[in-house]
mmCIF file of C-alpha atoms in Angstrom:
data_model
loop_
_atom_site.group_PDB
_atom_site.id
_atom_site.type_symbol
_atom_site.label_atom_id
_atom_site.label_comp_id
_atom_site.label_asym_id
_atom_site.label_seq_id
_atom_site.Cartn_x
_atom_site.Cartn_y
_atom_site.Cartn_z
ATOM 1 C CA UNK A 88 88.668 -32.463 -37.490
ATOM 2 C CA UNK A 89 88.939 -36.103 -36.585
ATOM 3 C CA UNK A 90 87.017 -38.396 -38.913
ATOM 4 C CA UNK A 91 86.198 -42.040 -38.358
ATOM 5 C CA UNK A 92 87.543 -44.427 -40.978
ATOM 6 C CA UNK A 93 84.035 -45.753 -41.610
ATOM 7 C CA UNK A 94 82.879 -42.228 -42.465
ATOM 8 C CA UNK A 95 85.709 -41.392 -44.803
ATOM 9 C CA UNK A 96 84.990 -40.120 -48.288
ATOM 10 C CA UNK A 97 87.709 -39.592 -50.856
ATOM 11 C CA UNK A 98 86.176 -36.278 -51.971
ATOM 12 C CA UNK A 99 87.125 -34.720 -48.651
ATOM 13 C CA UNK A 100 90.811 -34.786 -49.406
ATOM 14 C CA UNK A 101 92.052 -37.386 -51.880
ATOM 15 C CA UNK A 102 91.452 -38.050 -55.496
ATOM 16 C CA UNK A 103 89.691 -41.346 -56.320
ATOM 17 C CA UNK A 104 92.926 -42.979 -57.491
ATOM 18 C CA UNK A 105 94.324 -42.584 -54.020
ATOM 19 C CA UNK A 106 91.195 -43.836 -52.246
ATOM 20 C CA UNK A 107 91.909 -47.539 -52.589
ATOM 21 C CA UNK A 108 95.463 -46.994 -51.362
ATOM 22 C CA UNK A 109 94.275 -45.305 -48.176
ATOM 23 C CA UNK A 110 91.770 -48.100 -47.591
ATOM 24 C CA UNK A 111 94.481 -50.699 -48.120
ATOM 25 C CA UNK A 112 96.800 -49.129 -45.560
ATOM 26 C CA UNK A 113 94.337 -47.853 -42.989
ATOM 27 C CA UNK A 114 90.796 -49.101 -43.378
ATOM 28 C CA UNK A 115 88.856 -52.310 -43.303
ATOM 29 C CA UNK A 116 85.105 -52.233 -43.243
ATOM 30 C CA UNK A 117 84.327 -55.697 -41.873
ATOM 31 C CA UNK A 118 85.495 -58.104 -39.180
ATOM 32 C CA UNK A 119 87.208 -55.369 -37.143
ATOM 33 C CA UNK A 120 87.786 -55.215 -33.417
ATOM 34 C CA UNK A 121 89.497 -52.591 -31.278
ATOM 35 C CA UNK A 122 92.985 -53.221 -29.929
ATOM 36 C CA UNK A 123 91.743 -51.532 -26.802
ATOM 37 C CA UNK A 124 93.376 -50.980 -23.463
ATOM 38 C CA UNK A 125 90.043 -51.824 -21.896
ATOM 39 C CA UNK A 126 90.910 -55.437 -22.731
ATOM 40 C CA UNK A 127 94.409 -55.044 -21.370
ATOM 41 C CA UNK A 128 95.813 -54.302 -24.836
ATOM 42 C CA UNK A 129 96.198 -57.981 -25.228
ATOM 43 C CA UNK A 130 93.128 -59.633 -26.726
ATOM 44 C CA UNK A 131 92.874 -60.703 -30.311
ATOM 45 C CA UNK A 132 89.848 -60.994 -32.556
ATOM 46 C CA UNK A 133 88.498 -63.990 -30.619
ATOM 47 C CA UNK A 134 89.287 -62.716 -27.127
ATOM 48 C CA UNK A 135 92.609 -64.564 -27.012
ATOM 49 C CA UNK A 136 95.540 -62.820 -25.439
ATOM 50 C CA UNK A 137 98.125 -61.543 -27.862
ATOM 51 C CA UNK A 138 101.651 -62.798 -27.397
ATOM 52 C CA UNK A 139 104.554 -60.367 -27.201
ATOM 53 C CA UNK A 140 105.482 -61.143 -30.820
ATOM 54 C CA UNK A 141 101.905 -60.427 -31.926
ATOM 55 C CA UNK A 142 101.887 -57.151 -30.023
ATOM 56 C CA UNK A 143 105.063 -56.007 -31.712
ATOM 57 C CA UNK A 144 103.622 -57.008 -35.093
ATOM 58 C CA UNK A 145 100.540 -54.925 -34.327
ATOM 59 C CA UNK A 146 102.577 -51.858 -33.377
ATOM 60 C CA UNK A 147 104.622 -52.244 -36.573
ATOM 61 C CA UNK A 148 101.348 -52.165 -38.507
ATOM 62 C CA UNK A 149 100.336 -48.971 -36.716
ATOM 63 C CA UNK A 150 103.767 -47.419 -37.372
ATOM 64 C CA UNK A 151 103.433 -48.201 -41.099
ATOM 65 C CA UNK A 152 100.019 -46.576 -41.046
ATOM 66 C CA UNK A 153 101.503 -43.435 -39.472
ATOM 67 C CA UNK A 154 104.284 -43.446 -42.052
ATOM 68 C CA UNK A 155 101.686 -43.595 -44.824
ATOM 69 C CA UNK A 156 99.619 -40.752 -43.286
ATOM 70 C CA UNK A 157 102.720 -38.570 -43.119
ATOM 71 C CA UNK A 158 104.307 -39.279 -46.471
ATOM 72 C CA UNK A 159 102.155 -41.641 -48.562
ATOM 73 C CA UNK A 160 99.493 -39.073 -49.437
ATOM 74 C CA UNK A 161 99.570 -35.400 -50.439
ATOM 75 C CA UNK A 162 99.043 -33.421 -48.326
ATOM 76 C CA UNK A 163 100.134 -35.534 -45.431
ATOM 77 C CA UNK A 164 97.992 -35.979 -42.341
ATOM 78 C CA UNK A 165 99.547 -35.007 -39.015
ATOM 79 C CA UNK A 166 98.505 -34.590 -35.359
ATOM 80 C CA UNK A 167 96.058 -37.481 -35.749
ATOM 81 C CA UNK A 168 95.136 -37.814 -32.063
ATOM 82 C CA UNK A 169 96.162 -41.462 -32.100
ATOM 83 C CA UNK A 170 94.749 -43.644 -29.348
ATOM 84 C CA UNK A 171 94.847 -47.345 -28.718
ATOM 85 C CA UNK A 172 91.019 -47.384 -28.861
ATOM 86 C CA UNK A 173 91.301 -46.198 -32.472
ATOM 87 C CA UNK A 174 93.520 -49.086 -33.514
ATOM 88 C CA UNK A 175 91.516 -51.801 -35.246
ATOM 89 C CA UNK A 176 92.466 -55.359 -36.010
ATOM 90 C CA UNK A 177 90.977 -57.562 -38.703
ATOM 91 C CA UNK A 178 90.453 -61.299 -38.438
ATOM 92 C CA UNK A 179 94.062 -61.856 -39.524
ATOM 93 C CA UNK A 180 95.254 -59.620 -36.702
ATOM 94 C CA UNK A 181 96.427 -56.948 -39.129
ATOM 95 C CA UNK A 182 96.323 -53.514 -37.454
ATOM 96 C CA UNK A 183 94.479 -50.599 -39.032
ATOM 97 C CA UNK A 184 94.255 -46.968 -37.942
ATOM 98 C CA UNK A 185 90.548 -46.345 -37.680
ATOM 99 C CA UNK A 186 90.525 -42.606 -36.936
ATOM 100 C CA UNK A 187 92.773 -39.800 -38.115
ATOM 101 C CA UNK A 188 92.899 -36.090 -38.850
ATOM 102 C CA UNK A 189 91.134 -35.501 -42.177
ATOM 103 C CA UNK A 190 90.388 -31.827 -42.890
ATOM 104 C CA UNK A 191 87.155 -31.611 -44.893
ATOM 105 C CA UNK A 192 87.035 -29.696 -48.134
ATOM 106 C CA UNK A 193 85.530 -26.556 -46.569
ATOM 107 C CA UNK A 194 88.507 -26.313 -44.253
ATOM 108 C CA UNK A 195 91.207 -26.888 -46.821
ATOM 109 C CA UNK A 196 89.681 -24.431 -49.294
ATOM 110 C CA UNK A 197 88.140 -21.909 -46.840
ATOM 111 C CA UNK A 198 87.788 -18.321 -47.910
ATOM 112 C CA UNK A 199 89.636 -15.495 -46.183
ATOM 113 C CA UNK A 200 88.303 -14.989 -42.687
ATOM 114 C CA UNK A 201 86.455 -18.299 -42.732
ATOM 115 C CA UNK A 202 86.401 -20.791 -39.924
ATOM 116 C CA UNK A 203 88.723 -23.757 -39.797
ATOM 117 C CA UNK A 204 92.147 -24.890 -38.778
ATOM 118 C CA UNK A 205 94.840 -22.235 -38.627
ATOM 119 C CA UNK A 206 97.280 -24.513 -40.371
ATOM 120 C CA UNK A 207 97.028 -26.742 -43.459
ATOM 121 C CA UNK A 208 97.216 -30.437 -42.542
ATOM 122 C CA UNK A 209 100.816 -30.713 -43.803
ATOM 123 C CA UNK A 210 101.964 -27.661 -41.843
ATOM 124 C CA UNK A 211 100.815 -28.393 -38.296
ATOM 125 C CA UNK A 212 103.751 -27.308 -36.116
ATOM 126 C CA UNK A 213 105.559 -30.467 -35.035
ATOM 127 C CA UNK A 214 102.555 -32.463 -36.254
ATOM 128 C CA UNK A 215 104.643 -35.526 -36.989
ATOM 129 C CA UNK A 216 106.204 -35.344 -33.497
ATOM 130 C CA UNK A 217 102.761 -35.072 -31.931
ATOM 131 C CA UNK A 218 101.936 -38.410 -33.533
ATOM 132 C CA UNK A 219 105.192 -39.856 -32.164
ATOM 133 C CA UNK A 220 104.178 -38.882 -28.644
ATOM 134 C CA UNK A 221 100.724 -40.472 -29.060
ATOM 135 C CA UNK A 222 102.359 -43.613 -30.404
ATOM 136 C CA UNK A 223 104.631 -43.654 -27.343
ATOM 137 C CA UNK A 224 101.545 -43.732 -25.122
ATOM 138 C CA UNK A 225 100.196 -46.641 -27.171
ATOM 139 C CA UNK A 226 103.482 -48.475 -26.648
ATOM 140 C CA UNK A 227 103.233 -47.897 -22.890
ATOM 141 C CA UNK A 228 99.803 -49.531 -22.896
ATOM 142 C CA UNK A 229 100.983 -52.414 -25.066
ATOM 143 C CA UNK A 230 103.984 -53.089 -22.774
ATOM 144 C CA UNK A 231 102.105 -52.734 -19.477
ATOM 145 C CA UNK A 232 98.765 -54.124 -20.512
ATOM 146 C CA UNK A 233 97.104 -51.272 -18.607
ATOM 147 C CA UNK A 234 94.895 -48.413 -19.836
ATOM 148 C CA UNK A 235 96.248 -44.872 -19.587
ATOM 149 C CA UNK A 236 93.711 -42.104 -19.298
ATOM 150 C CA UNK A 237 95.673 -38.989 -18.354
ATOM 151 C CA UNK A 238 98.923 -37.127 -18.946
ATOM 152 C CA UNK A 239 99.657 -37.588 -15.244
ATOM 153 C CA UNK A 240 99.628 -41.389 -15.664
ATOM 154 C CA UNK A 241 101.870 -41.077 -18.716
ATOM 155 C CA UNK A 242 104.420 -39.066 -16.738
ATOM 156 C CA UNK A 243 104.379 -41.522 -13.803
ATOM 157 C CA UNK A 244 104.896 -44.511 -16.077
ATOM 158 C CA UNK A 245 107.538 -42.620 -18.047
ATOM 159 C CA UNK A 246 109.530 -42.032 -14.870
ATOM 160 C CA UNK A 247 109.198 -45.714 -13.927
ATOM 161 C CA UNK A 248 110.310 -46.721 -17.391
ATOM 162 C CA UNK A 249 113.348 -44.448 -17.305
ATOM 163 C CA UNK A 250 114.310 -45.781 -13.890
ATOM 164 C CA UNK A 251 113.895 -49.385 -15.027
ATOM 165 C CA UNK A 252 116.055 -48.900 -18.103
ATOM 166 C CA UNK A 253 118.922 -47.375 -16.120
ATOM 167 C CA UNK A 254 118.782 -50.023 -13.363
ATOM 168 C CA UNK A 255 121.236 -52.893 -13.329
ATOM 169 C CA UNK A 256 119.661 -56.216 -14.265
ATOM 170 C CA UNK A 257 116.316 -56.848 -15.895
ATOM 171 C CA UNK A 258 114.159 -57.421 -12.813
ATOM 172 C CA UNK A 259 113.022 -53.792 -12.471
ATOM 173 C CA UNK A 260 112.008 -53.726 -16.154
ATOM 174 C CA UNK A 261 109.877 -56.803 -15.769
ATOM 175 C CA UNK A 262 107.871 -55.172 -12.990
ATOM 176 C CA UNK A 263 106.421 -52.871 -15.652
ATOM 177 C CA UNK A 264 105.574 -55.624 -18.142
ATOM 178 C CA UNK A 265 102.154 -57.186 -18.548
ATOM 179 C CA UNK A 266 102.414 -60.607 -16.778
ATOM 180 C CA UNK A 267 100.519 -62.145 -19.695
ATOM 181 C CA UNK A 268 103.616 -61.811 -21.932
ATOM 182 C CA UNK A 269 106.508 -61.741 -19.478
ATOM 183 C CA UNK A 270 107.307 -65.443 -19.698
ATOM 184 C CA UNK A 271 107.464 -65.612 -23.488
ATOM 185 C CA UNK A 272 109.251 -62.319 -24.072
ATOM 186 C CA UNK A 273 112.916 -61.748 -24.895
ATOM 187 C CA UNK A 274 114.535 -59.257 -22.554
ATOM 188 C CA UNK A 275 116.435 -57.642 -25.434
ATOM 189 C CA UNK A 276 113.233 -57.289 -27.468
ATOM 190 C CA UNK A 277 111.371 -55.748 -24.540
ATOM 191 C CA UNK A 278 114.220 -53.402 -23.750
ATOM 192 C CA UNK A 279 114.316 -52.157 -27.386
ATOM 193 C CA UNK A 280 110.591 -51.395 -27.323
ATOM 194 C CA UNK A 281 110.930 -49.640 -23.970
ATOM 195 C CA UNK A 282 113.776 -47.478 -25.272
ATOM 196 C CA UNK A 283 111.920 -46.358 -28.390
ATOM 197 C CA UNK A 284 108.814 -45.768 -26.255
ATOM 198 C CA UNK A 285 110.774 -43.465 -23.964
ATOM 199 C CA UNK A 286 112.174 -41.546 -26.938
ATOM 200 C CA UNK A 287 108.670 -41.109 -28.378
ATOM 201 C CA UNK A 288 107.618 -39.539 -25.034
ATOM 202 C CA UNK A 289 110.420 -37.016 -24.948
ATOM 203 C CA UNK A 290 109.186 -33.626 -23.672
ATOM 204 C CA UNK A 291 110.956 -31.738 -26.457
ATOM 205 C CA UNK A 292 109.258 -32.617 -29.796
ATOM 206 C CA UNK A 293 112.534 -32.337 -31.747
ATOM 207 C CA UNK A 294 114.032 -35.105 -29.575
ATOM 208 C CA UNK A 295 111.363 -37.594 -30.577
ATOM 209 C CA UNK A 296 112.308 -40.127 -33.273
ATOM 210 C CA UNK A 297 111.191 -40.014 -36.894
ATOM 211 C CA UNK A 298 108.594 -42.565 -37.921
ATOM 212 C CA UNK A 299 111.297 -44.362 -39.959
ATOM 213 C CA UNK A 300 113.560 -44.625 -36.908
ATOM 214 C CA UNK A 301 110.654 -45.827 -34.785
ATOM 215 C CA UNK A 302 109.681 -48.432 -37.394
ATOM 216 C CA UNK A 303 113.254 -49.722 -37.716
ATOM 217 C CA UNK A 304 113.525 -50.230 -33.930
ATOM 218 C CA UNK A 305 110.207 -52.084 -33.763
ATOM 219 C CA UNK A 306 111.238 -54.347 -36.640
ATOM 220 C CA UNK A 307 114.528 -54.990 -34.864
ATOM 221 C CA UNK A 308 112.636 -55.883 -31.638
ATOM 222 C CA UNK A 309 110.464 -58.296 -33.649
ATOM 223 C CA UNK A 310 113.533 -59.939 -35.169
ATOM 224 C CA UNK A 311 115.200 -60.295 -31.769
ATOM 225 C CA UNK A 312 112.026 -61.878 -30.417
ATOM 226 C CA UNK A 313 111.820 -64.318 -33.349
ATOM 227 C CA UNK A 314 115.496 -65.268 -32.908
ATOM 228 C CA UNK A 315 114.934 -65.854 -29.207
ATOM 229 C CA UNK A 316 111.992 -68.155 -29.890
ATOM 230 C CA UNK A 317 113.962 -70.051 -32.503
ATOM 231 C CA UNK A 318 116.812 -70.549 -30.052
ATOM 232 C CA UNK A 319 114.393 -71.912 -27.454
ATOM 233 C CA UNK A 320 112.890 -74.322 -29.924
ATOM 234 C CA UNK A 321 116.299 -75.418 -31.265
ATOM 235 C CA UNK A 322 118.808 -75.147 -28.381
ATOM 236 C CA UNK A 323 121.559 -76.750 -30.439
ATOM 237 C CA UNK A 324 123.344 -74.969 -33.262
ATOM 238 C CA UNK A 325 123.305 -76.630 -36.725
ATOM 239 C CA UNK A 326 126.846 -77.934 -36.214
ATOM 240 C CA UNK A 327 125.944 -79.269 -32.770
ATOM 241 C CA UNK A 328 122.833 -80.937 -34.179
ATOM 242 C CA UNK A 329 124.918 -82.582 -36.933
ATOM 243 C CA UNK A 330 127.451 -83.773 -34.337
ATOM 244 C CA UNK A 331 124.693 -85.201 -32.166
ATOM 245 C CA UNK A 332 123.149 -86.975 -35.127
ATOM 246 C CA UNK A 333 126.532 -88.454 -36.117
ATOM 247 C CA UNK A 334 127.056 -89.697 -32.562
ATOM 248 C CA UNK A 335 123.694 -91.436 -32.645
ATOM 249 C CA UNK A 336 124.568 -93.120 -35.938
#
């Protein structure tokens, strides 16, 4: 079953020693807002639009939460029905996963013939890859700034994304990007996020990336974006700056 973070009790699954760890990674009980597609996936805790760098940072936080759900607790939690409306942000714009697949005690310890899930939470077939697909949908919404409410919409945007990535030049890619971030976004950073998004949405589950691969690519995209901003703020290299200063002296 899917259980809201606010309703979580350690006795359902985890021992008390693990409870604070789960809260630290996934939960926050105050000052939370939804990173929701209903607000164009772009508004922060005070209604301000999130920059591209902030959006990447948010998705990295979500990816780390998924990584923790899969491998940071025993048994791991898979097939968590991840949605952008379940991603919460605190006042420091730190992302939290607010809803995930916690089997209650009666399901994990059910008697023979009892009701409940057919599979233990750590043995859901391709459960980790199901989460990768859901995360790919979240990335689509973060990139486009538009809500996605059906598989049909996902497939349409996936085709557009694939076409844009194979086209020569960046102009076709930028047609898919939320105008709110297009001016301040590095093309290489955006392309990296689009590529990992497309891999997450692969039809064959085994072709989808691992959470570690996904996280590495997002961190790379964040670094590329930071480097791009630094270059814009300091157009001269250190040696050029020194030469210019010497010329002034």
